PDB file of C-alpha atoms and ligand atoms in Angstrom:
ATOM      1  CA  MET A  10      26.806 -47.281  -0.712  1.00 94.00           C
ATOM      2  CA  GLN A  11      28.850 -44.586  -2.424  1.00 96.00           C
ATOM      3  CA  LEU A  12      27.844 -40.944  -2.184  1.00 95.00           C
ATOM      4  CA  ARG A  13      27.496 -40.695  -5.963  1.00 95.00           C
ATOM      5  CA  ALA A  14      25.197 -43.726  -6.088  1.00 96.00           C
ATOM      6  CA  ILE A  15      22.869 -42.201  -3.490  1.00 97.00           C
ATOM      7  CA  LYS A  16      22.845 -38.937  -5.379  1.00 97.00           C
ATOM      8  CA  ASP A  17      21.808 -40.849  -8.509  1.00 97.00           C
ATOM      9  CA  ILE A  18      18.955 -42.430  -6.548  1.00 98.00           C
ATOM     10  CA  PHE A  19      17.800 -38.951  -5.434  1.00 98.00           C
ATOM     11  CA  HIS A  20      17.710 -37.883  -9.087  1.00 98.00           C
ATOM     12  CA  LYS A  21      15.952 -41.042 -10.245  1.00 98.00           C
ATOM     13  CA  GLU A  22      13.277 -40.770  -7.558  1.00 98.00           C
ATOM     14  CA  LEU A  23      12.716 -37.019  -7.557  1.00 98.00           C
ATOM     15  CA  PHE A  24      12.852 -36.106 -11.230  1.00 98.00           C
ATOM     16  CA  PRO A  25      10.630 -34.716 -12.801  1.00 97.00           C
ATOM     17  CA  GLN A  26       8.817 -33.857  -9.550  1.00 96.00           C
ATOM     18  CA  TYR A  27      11.617 -31.343  -8.947  1.00 96.00           C
ATOM     19  CA  PRO A  28      14.054 -29.739 -11.432  1.00 97.00           C
ATOM     20  CA  LYS A  29      17.569 -31.230 -11.516  1.00 98.00           C
ATOM     21  CA  GLY A  30      19.250 -28.186  -9.960  1.00 98.00           C
ATOM     22  CA  GLU A  31      16.869 -28.308  -7.019  1.00 97.00           C
ATOM     23  CA  ILE A  32      17.544 -32.033  -6.481  1.00 98.00           C
ATOM     24  CA  ASP A  33      21.299 -31.283  -6.414  1.00 97.00           C
ATOM     25  CA  SER A  34      20.692 -28.641  -3.804  1.00 97.00           C
ATOM     26  CA  PHE A  35      18.446 -30.965  -1.689  1.00 98.00           C
ATOM     27  CA  PHE A  36      21.179 -33.603  -1.757  1.00 97.00           C
ATOM     28  CA  SER A  37      23.900 -31.148  -0.738  1.00 96.00           C
ATOM     29  CA  LEU A  38      21.746 -29.785   2.085  1.00 97.00           C
ATOM     30  CA  CYS A  39      21.000 -33.311   3.335  1.00 97.00           C
ATOM     31  CA  ILE A  40      24.602 -34.544   3.405  1.00 97.00           C
ATOM     32  CA  GLU A  41      25.655 -31.343   5.097  1.00 96.00           C
ATOM     33  CA  HIS A  42      22.867 -31.490   7.689  1.00 97.00           C
ATOM     34  CA  PHE A  43      22.854 -35.213   8.480  1.00 97.00           C
ATOM     35  CA  LEU A  44      26.502 -36.119   7.913  1.00 96.00           C
ATOM     36  CA  GLY A  45      28.427 -32.853   8.141  1.00 96.00           C
ATOM     37  CA  LEU A  46      29.833 -33.444   4.657  1.00 95.00           C
ATOM     38  CA  GLY A  47      30.495 -30.366   2.551  1.00 91.00           C
ATOM     39  CA  GLN A  48      30.444 -29.723  -1.165  1.00 87.00           C
ATOM     40  CA  PHE A  49      34.143 -30.593  -1.200  1.00 89.00           C
ATOM     41  CA  THR A  50      33.537 -34.284  -0.429  1.00 88.00           C
ATOM     42  CA  LEU A  51      30.764 -34.453  -2.990  1.00 86.00           C
ATOM     43  CA  VAL A  52      32.947 -33.040  -5.760  1.00 86.00           C
ATOM     44  CA  MET A  53      36.353 -34.490  -4.849  1.00 91.00           C
ATOM     45  CA  GLN A  54      35.329 -37.833  -3.367  1.00 90.00           C
ATOM     46  CA  PRO A  55      32.115 -38.979  -5.063  1.00 89.00           C
ATOM     47  CA  GLY A  56      33.208 -42.527  -4.293  1.00 92.00           C
ATOM     48  CA  TYR A  57      33.137 -41.806  -0.541  1.00 91.00           C
ATOM     49  CA  THR A  58      31.368 -44.789   0.984  1.00 95.00           C
ATOM     50  CA  LEU A  59      28.682 -44.350   3.609  1.00 96.00           C
ATOM     51  CA  THR A  60      27.870 -46.837   6.344  1.00 96.00           C
ATOM     52  CA  HIS A  61      24.344 -48.154   6.698  1.00 96.00           C
ATOM     53  CA  GLU A  62      23.690 -45.783   9.649  1.00 97.00           C
ATOM     54  CA  GLU A  63      24.851 -42.820   7.600  1.00 96.00           C
ATOM     55  CA  GLU A  64      22.604 -43.754   4.689  1.00 97.00           C
ATOM     56  CA  THR A  65      19.436 -44.106   6.759  1.00 98.00           C
ATOM     57  CA  PRO A  66      18.643 -40.388   7.341  1.00 98.00           C
ATOM     58  CA  LEU A  67      19.305 -39.664   3.662  1.00 98.00           C
ATOM     59  CA  PHE A  68      16.779 -42.257   2.510  1.00 98.00           C
ATOM     60  CA  GLN A  69      14.288 -41.046   5.110  1.00 98.00           C
ATOM     61  CA  ALA A  70      14.685 -37.507   3.773  1.00 98.00           C
ATOM     62  CA  LEU A  71      14.228 -38.805   0.226  1.00 98.00           C
ATOM     63  CA  SER A  72      10.922 -40.475   1.023  1.00 98.00           C
ATOM     64  CA  ARG A  73       9.677 -37.286   2.722  1.00 98.00           C
ATOM     65  CA  LEU A  74      10.714 -35.203  -0.282  1.00 98.00           C
ATOM     66  CA  LYS A  75       8.714 -37.560  -2.494  1.00 97.00           C
ATOM     67  CA  THR A  76       5.563 -36.695  -0.560  1.00 97.00           C
ATOM     68  CA  ASN A  77       6.186 -32.975  -1.326  1.00 96.00           C
ATOM     69  CA  GLU A  78       7.259 -32.105   2.194  1.00 97.00           C
ATOM     70  CA  PRO A  79       9.355 -28.910   2.097  1.00 97.00           C
ATOM     71  CA  ILE A  80      13.099 -29.469   2.595  1.00 97.00           C
ATOM     72  CA  GLN A  81      13.052 -26.861   5.389  1.00 97.00           C
ATOM     73  CA  TYR A  82      10.684 -28.986   7.500  1.00 97.00           C
ATOM     74  CA  ILE A  83      12.776 -32.097   6.843  1.00 98.00           C
ATOM     75  CA  LEU A  84      15.937 -30.364   8.014  1.00 97.00           C
ATOM     76  CA  GLY A  85      14.053 -28.366  10.667  1.00 97.00           C
ATOM     77  CA  LYS A  86      15.733 -25.180   9.510  1.00 96.00           C
ATOM     78  CA  ALA A  87      15.486 -22.389   6.984  1.00 97.00           C
ATOM     79  CA  TYR A  88      17.778 -19.631   5.821  1.00 96.00           C
ATOM     80  CA  PHE A  89      16.587 -16.032   6.091  1.00 98.00           C
ATOM     81  CA  ARG A  90      18.988 -13.230   5.203  1.00 97.00           C
ATOM     82  CA  ASP A  91      22.101 -14.240   7.159  1.00 94.00           C
ATOM     83  CA  LEU A  92      20.185 -16.126   9.825  1.00 97.00           C
ATOM     84  CA  ILE A  93      19.575 -19.820  10.267  1.00 97.00           C
ATOM     85  CA  LEU A  94      16.128 -20.304  11.782  1.00 98.00           C
ATOM     86  CA  SER A  95      14.429 -23.391  13.155  1.00 97.00           C
ATOM     87  CA  VAL A  96      11.077 -24.057  11.507  1.00 96.00           C
ATOM     88  CA  ASN A  97       8.320 -26.578  12.131  1.00 93.00           C
ATOM     89  CA  GLU A  98       4.686 -27.198  11.254  1.00 90.00           C
ATOM     90  CA  HIS A  99       3.597 -24.264  13.475  1.00 89.00           C
ATOM     91  CA  THR A 100       5.320 -21.683  11.304  1.00 92.00           C
ATOM     92  CA  LEU A 101       5.481 -20.558   7.723  1.00 95.00           C
ATOM     93  CA  ILE A 102       8.820 -21.097   6.010  1.00 97.00           C
ATOM     94  CA  PRO A 103      10.330 -17.611   5.607  1.00 97.00           C
ATOM     95  CA  ARG A 104      10.098 -16.355   2.013  1.00 96.00           C
ATOM     96  CA  PRO A 105      12.667 -14.391   0.003  1.00 96.00           C
ATOM     97  CA  GLU A 106      10.097 -11.597  -0.490  1.00 96.00           C
ATOM     98  CA  THR A 107       9.982 -11.116   3.272  1.00 98.00           C
ATOM     99  CA  GLU A 108      13.759 -10.619   3.277  1.00 98.00           C
ATOM    100  CA  GLU A 109      13.098  -7.631   1.034  1.00 98.00           C
ATOM    101  CA  LEU A 110      10.466  -6.244   3.396  1.00 98.00           C
ATOM    102  CA  VAL A 111      13.058  -6.359   6.177  1.00 98.00           C
ATOM    103  CA  GLN A 112      15.540  -4.576   3.904  1.00 98.00           C
ATOM    104  CA  TRP A 113      13.092  -1.730   3.314  1.00 97.00           C
ATOM    105  CA  VAL A 114      12.779  -1.142   7.062  1.00 97.00           C
ATOM    106  CA  ILE A 115      16.547  -1.357   7.540  1.00 96.00           C
ATOM    107  CA  ASP A 116      17.276   1.092   4.722  1.00 95.00           C
ATOM    108  CA  ASP A 117      14.923   3.627   6.305  1.00 93.00           C
ATOM    109  CA  VAL A 118      15.911   3.114   9.926  1.00 91.00           C
ATOM    110  CA  ARG A 119      19.663   3.085   9.357  1.00 85.00           C
ATOM    111  CA  HIS A 120      19.464   6.723   8.388  1.00 78.00           C
ATOM    112  CA  ALA A 121      17.326   7.681  11.363  1.00 77.00           C
ATOM    113  CA  THR A 122      18.940  10.015  13.818  1.00 74.00           C
ATOM    114  CA  VAL A 123      16.727   8.837  16.660  1.00 76.00           C
ATOM    115  CA  ASN A 124      18.018   6.194  18.981  1.00 80.00           C
ATOM    116  CA  ASP A 125      16.003   3.519  20.698  1.00 88.00           C
ATOM    117  CA  ILE A 126      13.427   3.036  17.934  1.00 95.00           C
ATOM    118  CA  LYS A 127      10.566   0.812  19.027  1.00 96.00           C
ATOM    119  CA  ILE A 128       9.454  -1.716  16.410  1.00 97.00           C
ATOM    120  CA  LEU A 129       6.487  -4.081  16.585  1.00 98.00           C
ATOM    121  CA  ASP A 130       6.155  -7.162  14.343  1.00 98.00           C
ATOM    122  CA  ILE A 131       2.569  -8.413  14.125  1.00 97.00           C
ATOM    123  CA  GLY A 132       2.150 -12.167  13.464  1.00 97.00           C
ATOM    124  CA  THR A 133       5.790 -13.031  13.867  1.00 97.00           C
ATOM    125  CA  GLY A 134       5.613 -16.795  13.102  1.00 96.00           C
ATOM    126  CA  SER A 135       9.178 -18.140  13.132  1.00 97.00           C
ATOM    127  CA  GLY A 136      10.294 -14.678  14.279  1.00 98.00           C
ATOM    128  CA  CYS A 137      12.154 -14.065  11.020  1.00 98.00           C
ATOM    129  CA  ILE A 138      11.283 -10.360  10.594  1.00 98.00           C
ATOM    130  CA  ALA A 139      11.715  -9.425  14.251  1.00 98.00           C
ATOM    131  CA  ILE A 140      14.981 -11.317  14.687  1.00 98.00           C
ATOM    132  CA  ALA A 141      16.527  -9.976  11.476  1.00 98.00           C
ATOM    133  CA  LEU A 142      15.611  -6.417  12.501  1.00 98.00           C
ATOM    134  CA  ALA A 143      16.947  -6.860  16.030  1.00 97.00           C
ATOM    135  CA  LYS A 144      20.163  -8.308  14.658  1.00 97.00           C
ATOM    136  CA  GLU A 145      20.811  -5.579  12.118  1.00 95.00           C
ATOM    137  CA  LEU A 146      19.499  -2.486  13.882  1.00 94.00           C
ATOM    138  CA  SER A 147      21.450  -1.748  17.008  1.00 90.00           C
ATOM    139  CA  ASN A 148      19.351   1.394  17.571  1.00 88.00           C
ATOM    140  CA  ALA A 149      16.064  -0.536  17.769  1.00 94.00           C
ATOM    141  CA  GLN A 150      14.098  -2.299  20.459  1.00 96.00           C
ATOM    142  CA  VAL A 151      12.024  -5.044  18.867  1.00 97.00           C
ATOM    143  CA  PHE A 152       8.676  -6.428  20.040  1.00 97.00           C
ATOM    144  CA  ALA A 153       6.794  -9.219  18.323  1.00 97.00           C
ATOM    145  CA  LEU A 154       3.433 -10.850  18.781  1.00 96.00           C
ATOM    146  CA  ASP A 155       1.641 -13.902  17.545  1.00 96.00           C
ATOM    147  CA  ILE A 156      -1.585 -15.622  18.459  1.00 95.00           C
ATOM    148  CA  ALA A 157      -0.092 -19.125  18.153  1.00 94.00           C
ATOM    149  CA  PRO A 158       1.804 -20.360  21.245  1.00 95.00           C
ATOM    150  CA  GLY A 159       3.626 -22.975  19.126  1.00 94.00           C
ATOM    151  CA  ALA A 160       5.004 -20.267  16.848  1.00 95.00           C
ATOM    152  CA  LEU A 161       6.041 -18.059  19.776  1.00 97.00           C
ATOM    153  CA  GLU A 162       7.940 -20.875  21.401  1.00 97.00           C
ATOM    154  CA  LEU A 163       9.911 -21.428  18.214  1.00 97.00           C
ATOM    155  CA  ALA A 164      10.450 -17.698  17.642  1.00 98.00           C
ATOM    156  CA  GLN A 165      11.847 -17.397  21.163  1.00 98.00           C
ATOM    157  CA  GLN A 166      14.224 -20.272  20.503  1.00 98.00           C
ATOM    158  CA  ASN A 167      15.295 -18.667  17.213  1.00 98.00           C
ATOM    159  CA  ALA A 168      16.045 -15.365  18.927  1.00 98.00           C
ATOM    160  CA  GLN A 169      18.185 -17.170  21.497  1.00 98.00           C
ATOM    161  CA  GLU A 170      20.011 -19.212  18.871  1.00 98.00           C
ATOM    162  CA  ASN A 171      20.775 -16.045  16.919  1.00 98.00           C
ATOM    163  CA  LYS A 172      21.753 -14.187  20.083  1.00 97.00           C
ATOM    164  CA  VAL A 173      19.324 -11.292  19.807  1.00 97.00           C
ATOM    165  CA  LYS A 174      16.806  -9.825  22.181  1.00 97.00           C
ATOM    166  CA  VAL A 175      13.195  -9.638  21.020  1.00 98.00           C
ATOM    167  CA  ASN A 176      10.248  -9.140  23.365  1.00 97.00           C
ATOM    168  CA  PHE A 177       7.726 -11.771  22.311  1.00 97.00           C
ATOM    169  CA  MET A 178       4.115 -11.662  23.378  1.00 95.00           C
ATOM    170  CA  GLU A 179       1.083 -13.831  22.877  1.00 95.00           C
ATOM    171  CA  ALA A 180      -1.622 -11.509  21.562  1.00 95.00           C
ATOM    172  CA  ASP A 181      -4.423 -11.278  19.030  1.00 94.00           C
ATOM    173  CA  VAL A 182      -4.344  -8.336  16.625  1.00 93.00           C
ATOM    174  CA  PHE A 183      -8.146  -8.227  16.746  1.00 93.00           C
ATOM    175  CA  HIS A 184      -8.101  -7.626  20.492  1.00 90.00           C
ATOM    176  CA  MET A 185      -5.086  -5.493  21.201  1.00 82.00           C
ATOM    177  CA  LYS A 186      -5.051  -3.895  24.594  1.00 80.00           C
ATOM    178  CA  TRP A 187      -1.749  -2.081  24.601  1.00 74.00           C
ATOM    179  CA  ASP A 188      -0.807   1.279  25.871  1.00 78.00           C
ATOM    180  CA  MET A 189       2.633   1.155  24.311  1.00 89.00           C
ATOM    181  CA  GLU A 190       3.545   3.355  21.369  1.00 94.00           C
ATOM    182  CA  PHE A 191       5.761   2.177  18.534  1.00 96.00           C
ATOM    183  CA  ASP A 192       7.750   4.088  15.926  1.00 96.00           C
ATOM    184  CA  ILE A 193       7.414   1.317  13.370  1.00 97.00           C
ATOM    185  CA  ILE A 194       4.976  -1.535  12.857  1.00 97.00           C
ATOM    186  CA  VAL A 195       5.790  -4.306  10.402  1.00 98.00           C
ATOM    187  CA  SER A 196       3.690  -7.282   9.399  1.00 98.00           C
ATOM    188  CA  ASN A 197       3.382 -10.152   6.963  1.00 98.00           C
ATOM    189  CA  PRO A 198      -0.150 -11.326   7.784  1.00 97.00           C
ATOM    190  CA  PRO A 199      -2.135 -14.079   6.043  1.00 97.00           C
ATOM    191  CA  TYR A 200      -3.360 -12.727   2.689  1.00 97.00           C
ATOM    192  CA  VAL A 201      -4.019 -15.645   0.329  1.00 96.00           C
ATOM    193  CA  ARG A 202      -7.605 -16.201  -0.816  1.00 95.00           C
ATOM    194  CA  GLU A 203      -9.117 -19.649  -1.403  1.00 89.00           C
ATOM    195  CA  MET A 204      -9.247 -19.010  -5.164  1.00 90.00           C
ATOM    196  CA  GLU A 205      -5.479 -18.357  -5.223  1.00 94.00           C
ATOM    197  CA  LYS A 206      -4.765 -21.715  -3.603  1.00 90.00           C
ATOM    198  CA  VAL A 207      -4.824 -23.465  -7.000  1.00 90.00           C
ATOM    199  CA  GLN A 208      -1.666 -21.606  -8.032  1.00 91.00           C
ATOM    200  CA  MET A 209       0.226 -22.802  -4.984  1.00 92.00           C
ATOM    201  CA  HIS A 210       2.554 -25.763  -4.886  1.00 91.00           C
ATOM    202  CA  GLU A 211       1.461 -28.834  -2.973  1.00 89.00           C
ATOM    203  CA  ASN A 212       4.408 -28.497  -0.617  1.00 89.00           C
ATOM    204  CA  VAL A 213       2.856 -25.235   0.578  1.00 93.00           C
ATOM    205  CA  THR A 214      -0.804 -26.283   0.731  1.00 91.00           C
ATOM    206  CA  SER A 215      -0.215 -29.712   2.280  1.00 91.00           C
ATOM    207  CA  TYR A 216       2.436 -28.810   4.831  1.00 93.00           C
ATOM    208  CA  GLU A 217       2.518 -25.160   5.823  1.00 94.00           C
ATOM    209  CA  PRO A 218       0.086 -23.879   8.465  1.00 93.00           C
ATOM    210  CA  GLY A 219      -3.059 -22.695   6.684  1.00 92.00           C
ATOM    211  CA  THR A 220      -3.783 -20.165   9.440  1.00 91.00           C
ATOM    212  CA  ALA A 221      -0.556 -18.324   8.559  1.00 93.00           C
ATOM    213  CA  LEU A 222      -1.418 -18.163   4.852  1.00 94.00           C
ATOM    214  CA  PHE A 223      -5.141 -18.145   4.160  1.00 94.00           C
ATOM    215  CA  VAL A 224      -7.861 -15.680   4.979  1.00 94.00           C
ATOM    216  CA  PRO A 225     -11.307 -16.880   6.034  1.00 91.00           C
ATOM    217  CA  ASP A 226     -14.297 -16.053   3.770  1.00 91.00           C
ATOM    218  CA  ASN A 227     -12.071 -14.772   0.967  1.00 90.00           C
ATOM    219  CA  ASP A 228     -11.711 -11.564   2.939  1.00 94.00           C
ATOM    220  CA  ALA A 229      -8.107 -10.821   1.974  1.00 91.00           C
ATOM    221  CA  LEU A 230      -8.037  -7.472   3.765  1.00 96.00           C
ATOM    222  CA  ARG A 231      -9.286  -8.838   7.078  1.00 96.00           C
ATOM    223  CA  TYR A 232      -5.915  -8.675   8.834  1.00 97.00           C
ATOM    224  CA  TYR A 233      -4.998  -5.339   7.242  1.00 97.00           C
ATOM    225  CA  ARG A 234      -8.115  -3.712   8.719  1.00 97.00           C
ATOM    226  CA  ALA A 235      -7.146  -5.040  12.147  1.00 96.00           C
ATOM    227  CA  ILE A 236      -3.558  -3.806  11.659  1.00 97.00           C
ATOM    228  CA  ALA A 237      -4.825  -0.368  10.585  1.00 95.00           C
ATOM    229  CA  GLU A 238      -6.968  -0.140  13.727  1.00 94.00           C
ATOM    230  CA  CYS A 239      -4.162  -1.361  15.921  1.00 94.00           C
ATOM    231  CA  ALA A 240      -1.770   1.158  14.322  1.00 94.00           C
ATOM    232  CA  GLN A 241      -4.235   3.969  14.991  1.00 91.00           C
ATOM    233  CA  LYS A 242      -3.834   3.161  18.667  1.00 91.00           C
ATOM    234  CA  CYS A 243      -0.248   2.096  19.074  1.00 93.00           C
ATOM    235  CA  LEU A 244       1.743   3.679  16.237  1.00 95.00           C
ATOM    236  CA  ARG A 245       3.038   7.144  17.033  1.00 94.00           C
ATOM    237  CA  PRO A 246       2.037  10.097  14.835  1.00 94.00           C
ATOM    238  CA  ASP A 247       4.375  10.144  11.805  1.00 93.00           C
ATOM    239  CA  GLY A 248       5.239   6.493  12.595  1.00 94.00           C
ATOM    240  CA  LEU A 249       5.671   4.065   9.716  1.00 96.00           C
ATOM    241  CA  LEU A 250       3.890   0.863   8.834  1.00 97.00           C
ATOM    242  CA  TYR A 251       5.541  -1.729   6.562  1.00 98.00           C
ATOM    243  CA  LEU A 252       3.409  -4.514   5.141  1.00 98.00           C
ATOM    244  CA  GLU A 253       3.731  -7.513   2.910  1.00 98.00           C
ATOM    245  CA  ILE A 254       0.585  -7.623   0.791  1.00 98.00           C
ATOM    246  CA  ASN A 255      -1.398  -9.666  -1.713  1.00 97.00           C
ATOM    247  CA  GLN A 256      -0.085  -8.746  -5.179  1.00 96.00           C
ATOM    248  CA  TYR A 257      -3.599  -8.847  -6.699  1.00 96.00           C
ATOM    249  CA  LEU A 258      -4.969  -6.406  -4.149  1.00 96.00           C
ATOM    250  CA  SER A 259      -2.293  -3.755  -3.968  1.00 97.00           C
ATOM    251  CA  THR A 260      -4.625  -0.868  -4.889  1.00 97.00           C
ATOM    252  CA  GLU A 261      -7.353  -2.036  -2.509  1.00 97.00           C
ATOM    253  CA  THR A 262      -4.873  -2.421   0.338  1.00 97.00           C
ATOM    254  CA  LYS A 263      -3.454   1.045  -0.282  1.00 97.00           C
ATOM    255  CA  THR A 264      -6.974   2.517  -0.391  1.00 96.00           C
ATOM    256  CA  LEU A 265      -7.796   0.852   2.912  1.00 96.00           C
ATOM    257  CA  PHE A 266      -4.907   2.608   4.632  1.00 95.00           C
ATOM    258  CA  GLU A 267      -5.781   5.928   3.000  1.00 93.00           C
ATOM    259  CA  ALA A 268      -9.265   5.550   4.467  1.00 93.00           C
ATOM    260  CA  HIS A 269      -7.663   4.980   7.872  1.00 88.00           C
ATOM    261  CA  LEU A 270      -5.855   8.288   7.527  1.00 82.00           C
ATOM    262  CA  PHE A 271      -2.429   7.081   6.576  1.00 86.00           C
ATOM    263  CA  GLN A 272      -0.468   9.157   4.113  1.00 91.00           C
ATOM    264  CA  GLU A 273       2.536   8.911   1.778  1.00 91.00           C
ATOM    265  CA  ASN A 274       1.352   5.383   1.045  1.00 94.00           C
ATOM    266  CA  ARG A 275       3.891   3.756  -1.211  1.00 97.00           C
ATOM    267  CA  LEU A 276       3.711   0.418  -3.022  1.00 98.00           C
ATOM    268  CA  LYS A 277       6.855  -1.486  -3.905  1.00 98.00           C
ATOM    269  CA  LYS A 278       7.532  -4.461  -6.141  1.00 98.00           C
ATOM    270  CA  ASP A 279       9.340  -7.618  -5.050  1.00 97.00           C
ATOM    271  CA  ILE A 280      12.155  -9.412  -6.902  1.00 95.00           C
ATOM    272  CA  PHE A 281       9.533 -11.194  -9.001  1.00 94.00           C
ATOM    273  CA  GLY A 282       8.074  -7.875 -10.203  1.00 97.00           C
ATOM    274  CA  ASN A 283       4.843  -8.078  -8.173  1.00 97.00           C
ATOM    275  CA  TYR A 284       3.483  -5.300  -5.984  1.00 98.00           C
ATOM    276  CA  ARG A 285       4.235  -7.026  -2.693  1.00 98.00           C
ATOM    277  CA  PHE A 286       4.927  -4.295  -0.144  1.00 98.00           C
ATOM    278  CA  LEU A 287       3.229  -1.193   1.175  1.00 98.00           C
ATOM    279  CA  ARG A 288       4.669   1.492   3.395  1.00 97.00           C
ATOM    280  CA  CYS A 289       2.338   4.005   5.036  1.00 95.00           C
ATOM    281  CA  LYS A 290       2.865   6.891   7.363  1.00 95.00           C
ATOM    282  CA  LYS A 291       0.483   7.736  10.149  1.00 94.00           C
ATOM    283  CA  ILE A 292      -0.607  11.352   9.904  1.00 90.00           C
ATOM    284  CA  ALA A 293       0.430  13.601  12.705  1.00 83.00           C
ATOM    285  CA  GLU A 294      -2.497  14.675  14.882  1.00 69.00           C
TER     286      GLU A 294
HETATM  287  N1  LIG B  14       3.972 -15.079   0.064  1.00 69.49           N
HETATM  288  C1  LIG B  14       3.444 -16.236   0.707  1.00 69.49           C
HETATM  289  C2  LIG B  14       3.144 -17.327  -0.311  1.00 69.49           C
HETATM  290  O1  LIG B  14       2.899 -17.030  -1.446  1.00 69.49           O
HETATM  291  C3  LIG B  14       2.196 -15.879   1.493  1.00 69.49           C
HETATM  292  C4  LIG B  14       2.559 -15.238   2.775  1.00 69.49           C
HETATM  293  C5  LIG B  14       1.374 -14.748   3.519  1.00 69.49           C
HETATM  294  O2  LIG B  14       0.224 -15.144   3.337  1.00 69.49           O
HETATM  295  N2  LIG B  14       1.628 -13.860   4.369  1.00 69.49           N
HETATM  296  O3  LIG B  14       3.170 -18.490   0.004  1.00 69.49           O
END
């Protein structure tokens, strides 16, 4: 079948489930991933004819897309800043907002005069935050923890594939027994409440790991309390904490850290205009 005919089938089968522009991008990603064909072939040789073996993975991808499975799981990879990361059902697909959280840390640390800055990423998942920081900050030593062995295995693989060194550890933020001290702690913990689930797309709720997204008992600040306690122990005085937060609870989250004696607490909006990030400084003793 010709490339253009298969593309038409993608459009016929996936519209209006997905907007046309998104279907174009799914198709391009699929031919690139499964067949190594670039945009050039698609534009200049739409009549390019595929063999039956070449068509098979494209039709398999199409039927998975129809069930709302995220394209990143189908391809087994996601783009985050300038990294290509492997993803699977054990990890959340990295979000564009999280790229901004990483940028905030980088903007601050780049100007630091200190060398050998120790950074801890809590709940690393695919490793996206830790790996991006390790890649871009040559003056930092990056540590990352997660409770899920499946996620850690993938994060380790991602660090290797992107040729960076991150010290991964299996640990639970509720039971941290560390005597190490960090200059920076960063985290994107689960923060979505059950009642916010209705606003989420089915490709998130049906496929992404619920444990990485949702909080039990509607207690959206559960992980932030644990992070605050952990930071009281293992963040150095004057050290900084960078968090991705629930946009509907920005004031409450900020208040929580004030109560835990953090200062200069600053909220920041994401590209969509929502209060999505919080930076706090641990007071010097
Ligand atoms: N921002 C993510 C979403 O809306 C949630 C990430 C998280 O819970 N940490 O899907």
